[in-house]
Amino acid sequence: MRTPIIAGNWKMNNTIDEARGLVSGLIPLIGENHADVVLAPPFTALYVVSEMLSGSNIKLAAQDIFWEDRGAYTGEVSPIMLKDIGCSYVIIGHSERRQYFAEDDESVNRKIKAALRHRLIPIVCIGETLKEREGGKTLNVIERELTAGLNGISGDDIVIAYEPIWAIGTGKTATPEQANEVHIFIRKWFRDNYGEDYSRKIRIQYGGSVTPENIDSLMAQPEIDGVLVGGASLKVESFVRIVNFKVM
Ligand code: PEP
């Protein structure tokens, strides 16, 4: 049985004060849970959120990582620093990073290896553009991103986030069935490449305009093990409702 994982990606939102307000609203409402709950604040708020989360069940994630441990890499943040500040997870290869910051499968691969070297659990984002979906290329893109992104990685604890790019921040959600279909393909890819046991264990999240309104039907799909939430993770009520999804 896979424990569901619900992660909130705040993206480039929330000052320290705003972060404090959001987390102090969430903590009393997210206790013992049927899911692992993860928050990914921007780098500037990691420290304060980390302090607030100590003693709670909510885990901390960074939104990105660099692959070197230290050195002359102006502006970058290393895995050692993320461990030091209390992160357990790190989002890698988010489509916004691929789209605006020239991240590619090779840099994603290096970042995943760096995270694993320091026992950070990578949440690896993959997904197709609208053009690729309409051109019937969805599964080719997924296969390429998995093959290249996970090159040289074997059997480690990772989470996959399937995020169709056309559904991120657009209000267009993949239907639960569309998402499940891609999740089936991803799990099969793991079965073929990592074996039956690993494919049963790996958690595959869906991401893309997840809301309190669609969470229950998404989580009802057998292959969806959780969600990566952007916009709806910025409000206490909507994120708490998503965390407390109802099993249909
Ligand atoms: C995301 O940031 O990964 C995401 C899915 O955003 P949104 O929920 O706003 O579409």
Short mmCIF file of C-alpha atoms and ligand atoms in Angstrom, two decimals:
data_model
loop_
_atom_site.label_atom_id
_atom_site.label_comp_id
_atom_site.label_asym_id
_atom_site.label_seq_id
_atom_site.Cartn_x
_atom_site.Cartn_y
_atom_site.Cartn_z
CA MET A 1 0.00 0.00 0.00
CA ARG A 2 1.49 3.37 -1.03
CA THR A 3 1.02 6.29 1.37
CA PRO A 4 -0.46 9.22 -0.59
CA ILE A 5 1.74 12.31 -0.84
CA ILE A 6 0.25 15.81 -1.10
CA ALA A 7 2.76 18.60 -1.80
CA GLY A 8 2.20 22.35 -2.00
CA ASN A 9 4.50 24.22 -4.37
CA TRP A 10 4.33 27.90 -3.42
CA LYS A 11 6.47 28.91 -6.43
CA MET A 12 7.68 32.55 -6.19
CA ASN A 13 5.06 33.55 -3.63
CA ASN A 14 5.04 34.55 0.05
CA THR A 15 7.27 36.87 2.02
CA ILE A 16 8.42 35.73 5.46
CA ASP A 17 5.36 37.23 7.12
CA GLU A 18 3.01 35.72 4.56
CA ALA A 19 4.71 32.35 4.97
CA ARG A 20 4.30 32.58 8.76
CA GLY A 21 0.61 33.37 8.35
CA LEU A 22 -0.02 30.48 5.98
CA VAL A 23 1.89 27.89 8.01
CA SER A 24 0.35 28.94 11.31
CA GLY A 25 -3.06 28.46 9.69
CA LEU A 26 -2.14 25.04 8.32
CA ILE A 27 -0.44 23.43 11.33
CA PRO A 28 -3.50 23.07 13.61
CA LEU A 29 -5.58 21.71 10.73
CA ILE A 30 -3.07 19.17 9.42
CA GLY A 31 -2.35 16.63 12.12
CA GLU A 32 -2.15 12.88 11.88
CA ASN A 33 -3.00 12.23 8.31
CA HIS A 34 -3.84 9.62 5.76
CA ALA A 35 -1.23 11.27 3.53
CA ASP A 36 2.33 12.58 3.73
CA VAL A 37 2.09 16.37 3.52
CA VAL A 38 4.93 18.46 2.09
CA LEU A 39 5.37 22.23 1.73
CA ALA A 40 7.76 23.79 -0.80
CA PRO A 41 8.23 27.49 0.05
CA PRO A 42 10.65 29.73 -1.84
CA PHE A 43 14.28 29.60 -0.63
CA THR A 44 13.93 32.81 1.38
CA ALA A 45 11.15 31.33 3.54
CA LEU A 46 12.66 27.87 4.05
CA TYR A 47 14.30 28.70 7.36
CA VAL A 48 11.27 30.20 9.04
CA VAL A 49 8.96 27.48 7.72
CA SER A 50 11.42 24.80 8.81
CA GLU A 51 11.38 26.17 12.36
CA MET A 52 7.60 26.31 12.39
CA LEU A 53 7.24 22.75 11.11
CA SER A 54 9.58 21.18 13.66
CA GLY A 55 7.47 18.87 15.79
CA SER A 56 4.71 18.66 13.16
CA ASN A 57 4.11 15.88 10.63
CA ILE A 58 4.48 18.24 7.69
CA LYS A 59 7.71 17.88 5.74
CA LEU A 60 9.74 20.56 4.02
CA ALA A 61 10.78 20.67 0.36
CA ALA A 62 12.87 23.06 -1.72
CA GLN A 63 11.72 24.02 -5.21
CA ASP A 64 15.12 23.44 -6.83
CA ILE A 65 18.68 22.38 -6.05
CA PHE A 66 22.14 22.64 -7.59
CA TRP A 67 24.25 19.53 -8.15
CA GLU A 68 27.53 20.66 -6.58
CA ASP A 69 28.00 20.61 -2.81
CA ARG A 70 29.81 23.97 -2.57
CA GLY A 71 31.90 26.40 -4.60
CA ALA A 72 31.82 29.32 -7.00
CA TYR A 73 28.25 28.99 -8.31
CA THR A 74 26.71 32.39 -7.68
CA GLY A 75 23.03 32.25 -6.91
CA GLU A 76 22.80 28.49 -6.51
CA VAL A 77 21.77 26.47 -3.46
CA SER A 78 23.44 23.15 -2.69
CA PRO A 79 22.08 19.86 -1.34
CA ILE A 80 24.14 20.34 1.84
CA MET A 81 22.41 23.68 2.43
CA LEU A 82 18.97 22.16 1.88
CA LYS A 83 19.71 19.34 4.33
CA ASP A 84 21.07 21.86 6.81
CA ILE A 85 17.86 23.91 6.71
CA GLY A 86 15.67 20.85 7.30
CA CYS A 87 14.46 19.82 3.84
CA SER A 88 13.39 16.22 3.31
CA TYR A 89 12.29 16.62 -0.32
CA VAL A 90 13.24 18.70 -3.33
CA ILE A 91 11.24 19.40 -6.49
CA ILE A 92 13.37 18.79 -9.57
CA GLY A 93 12.66 19.56 -13.22
CA HIS A 94 9.46 21.53 -12.73
CA SER A 95 8.16 22.57 -16.15
CA GLU A 96 8.58 26.25 -15.23
CA ARG A 97 12.28 25.59 -14.68
CA ARG A 98 12.51 23.68 -17.95
CA GLN A 99 10.59 26.42 -19.80
CA TYR A 100 12.12 29.61 -18.35
CA PHE A 101 15.53 28.51 -17.07
CA ALA A 102 16.72 26.14 -19.75
CA GLU A 103 16.64 23.10 -17.52
CA ASP A 104 16.94 19.89 -19.53
CA ASP A 105 16.97 16.15 -18.92
CA GLU A 106 20.72 16.20 -18.31
CA SER A 107 20.61 18.89 -15.62
CA VAL A 108 17.58 17.17 -14.10
CA ASN A 109 19.61 13.96 -13.94
CA ARG A 110 22.53 15.67 -12.21
CA LYS A 111 20.22 17.31 -9.70
CA ILE A 112 18.45 14.04 -8.88
CA LYS A 113 21.81 12.37 -8.24
CA ALA A 114 22.93 15.25 -6.01
CA ALA A 115 19.70 15.08 -4.00
CA LEU A 116 19.96 11.31 -3.51
CA ARG A 117 23.63 11.61 -2.50
CA HIS A 118 22.42 13.70 0.45
CA ARG A 119 19.30 11.68 1.23
CA LEU A 120 16.86 14.27 -0.06
CA ILE A 121 13.87 12.71 -1.79
CA PRO A 122 13.49 14.15 -5.30
CA ILE A 123 10.02 14.96 -6.60
CA VAL A 124 10.79 14.61 -10.29
CA CYS A 125 8.41 16.52 -12.58
CA ILE A 126 7.64 15.24 -16.07
CA GLY A 127 4.92 16.08 -18.56
CA GLU A 128 4.02 17.08 -22.09
CA THR A 129 3.08 20.38 -23.71
CA LEU A 130 -0.30 20.88 -25.40
CA LYS A 131 1.36 20.62 -28.81
CA GLU A 132 2.96 17.32 -27.86
CA ARG A 133 -0.34 15.96 -26.53
CA GLU A 134 -2.24 17.03 -29.63
CA GLY A 135 0.49 15.52 -31.79
CA GLY A 136 0.04 12.16 -30.02
CA LYS A 137 3.50 12.41 -28.47
CA THR A 138 2.61 12.33 -24.76
CA LEU A 139 3.98 8.88 -24.00
CA ASN A 140 7.15 9.46 -26.06
CA VAL A 141 7.88 12.60 -24.04
CA ILE A 142 7.25 10.80 -20.76
CA GLU A 143 9.48 7.93 -21.80
CA ARG A 144 12.27 10.29 -22.85
CA GLU A 145 12.10 12.29 -19.63
CA LEU A 146 12.16 9.13 -17.50
CA THR A 147 14.95 7.44 -19.46
CA ALA A 148 17.24 10.46 -19.58
CA GLY A 149 16.31 12.00 -16.24
CA LEU A 150 16.81 8.76 -14.31
CA ASN A 151 19.87 7.56 -16.21
CA GLY A 152 22.23 5.83 -13.75
CA ILE A 153 19.75 5.95 -10.86
CA SER A 154 18.64 2.66 -9.39
CA GLY A 155 16.09 1.73 -6.81
CA ASP A 156 16.26 4.92 -4.74
CA ASP A 157 13.38 6.64 -2.97
CA ILE A 158 12.00 9.09 -5.51
CA VAL A 159 8.57 10.54 -6.25
CA ILE A 160 7.38 11.21 -9.79
CA ALA A 161 5.03 14.13 -10.46
CA TYR A 162 3.19 13.80 -13.75
CA GLU A 163 2.31 17.38 -14.66
CA PRO A 164 0.89 17.97 -18.13
CA ILE A 165 2.29 21.42 -18.88
CA TRP A 166 -0.97 22.60 -20.47
CA ALA A 167 -2.72 22.00 -17.13
CA ILE A 168 -0.32 23.95 -14.88
CA GLY A 169 -1.75 27.23 -13.63
CA THR A 170 -4.24 27.29 -16.50
CA GLY A 171 -7.35 26.02 -14.76
CA LYS A 172 -7.43 23.13 -17.27
CA THR A 173 -7.11 19.85 -15.44
CA ALA A 174 -6.44 16.57 -17.14
CA THR A 175 -9.48 14.41 -16.56
CA PRO A 176 -8.85 11.82 -13.85
CA GLU A 177 -8.96 9.16 -16.56
CA GLN A 178 -6.43 11.01 -18.78
CA ALA A 179 -4.08 11.37 -15.82
CA ASN A 180 -4.52 7.76 -14.75
CA GLU A 181 -3.73 6.55 -18.25
CA VAL A 182 -0.32 8.29 -18.17
CA HIS A 183 0.29 7.06 -14.62
CA ILE A 184 -0.30 3.48 -15.83
CA PHE A 185 2.31 4.04 -18.52
CA ILE A 186 4.79 5.47 -15.98
CA ARG A 187 4.31 2.55 -13.60
CA LYS A 188 4.79 0.11 -16.47
CA TRP A 189 8.00 1.92 -17.41
CA PHE A 190 9.25 1.35 -13.86
CA ARG A 191 8.18 -2.29 -13.97
CA ASP A 192 10.11 -2.82 -17.21
CA ASN A 193 13.20 -0.97 -16.02
CA TYR A 194 13.30 -1.39 -12.22
CA GLY A 195 11.24 -4.54 -11.61
CA GLU A 196 7.86 -5.39 -10.19
CA ASP A 197 8.59 -4.56 -6.52
CA TYR A 198 9.94 -1.11 -7.25
CA SER A 199 7.08 -0.28 -9.62
CA ARG A 200 4.56 -1.16 -6.90
CA LYS A 201 6.32 1.05 -4.37
CA ILE A 202 7.06 4.22 -6.32
CA ARG A 203 4.64 7.07 -5.72
CA ILE A 204 3.32 8.95 -8.75
CA GLN A 205 1.63 12.30 -8.15
CA TYR A 206 -0.57 14.24 -10.54
CA GLY A 207 -0.13 18.01 -10.85
CA GLY A 208 -1.97 20.66 -12.85
CA SER A 209 -4.80 22.87 -11.57
CA VAL A 210 -5.66 20.61 -8.65
CA THR A 211 -8.44 22.18 -6.55
CA PRO A 212 -10.77 21.25 -3.69
CA GLU A 213 -13.36 20.56 -6.40
CA ASN A 214 -11.40 17.95 -8.36
CA ILE A 215 -9.17 16.36 -5.69
CA ASP A 216 -11.56 13.56 -4.72
CA SER A 217 -12.07 12.31 -8.26
CA LEU A 218 -8.33 12.49 -8.99
CA MET A 219 -7.46 10.55 -5.84
CA ALA A 220 -10.11 7.96 -6.70
CA GLN A 221 -7.95 6.83 -9.60
CA PRO A 222 -5.99 3.71 -8.65
CA GLU A 223 -2.65 4.88 -10.06
CA ILE A 224 -2.72 8.42 -8.63
CA ASP A 225 -0.78 8.39 -5.35
CA GLY A 226 -1.03 12.07 -4.53
CA VAL A 227 -0.87 15.54 -6.01
CA LEU A 228 1.54 18.42 -6.50
CA VAL A 229 -0.45 21.60 -5.97
CA GLY A 230 0.50 25.13 -7.03
CA GLY A 231 -2.14 27.86 -6.80
CA ALA A 232 -4.46 26.04 -4.40
CA SER A 233 -1.62 25.51 -1.89
CA LEU A 234 -1.47 29.26 -1.19
CA LYS A 235 -4.72 29.34 0.80
CA VAL A 236 -5.25 27.51 4.08
CA GLU A 237 -8.80 26.34 3.32
CA SER A 238 -8.12 25.02 -0.16
CA PHE A 239 -4.90 23.23 0.75
CA VAL A 240 -6.41 21.66 3.87
CA ARG A 241 -9.38 20.42 1.84
CA ILE A 242 -6.99 18.89 -0.69
CA VAL A 243 -4.95 17.22 2.07
CA ASN A 244 -8.19 15.83 3.52
CA PHE A 245 -9.34 14.37 0.22
CA LYS A 246 -12.23 11.94 0.49
CA VAL A 247 -11.72 8.43 -0.69
CA MET A 248 -14.60 7.79 -3.09
C1 PEP B 1 2.63 23.20 -9.92
O1 PEP B 1 3.14 24.23 -9.53
O2 PEP B 1 3.32 22.17 -9.97
C2 PEP B 1 1.22 23.20 -10.33
C3 PEP B 1 0.67 22.07 -10.69
O3 PEP B 1 0.55 24.41 -10.31
P1 PEP B 1 -1.05 24.63 -10.36
O4 PEP B 1 -1.65 23.71 -9.30
O5 PEP B 1 -1.25 26.07 -10.01
O6 PEP B 1 -1.52 24.27 -11.71
#
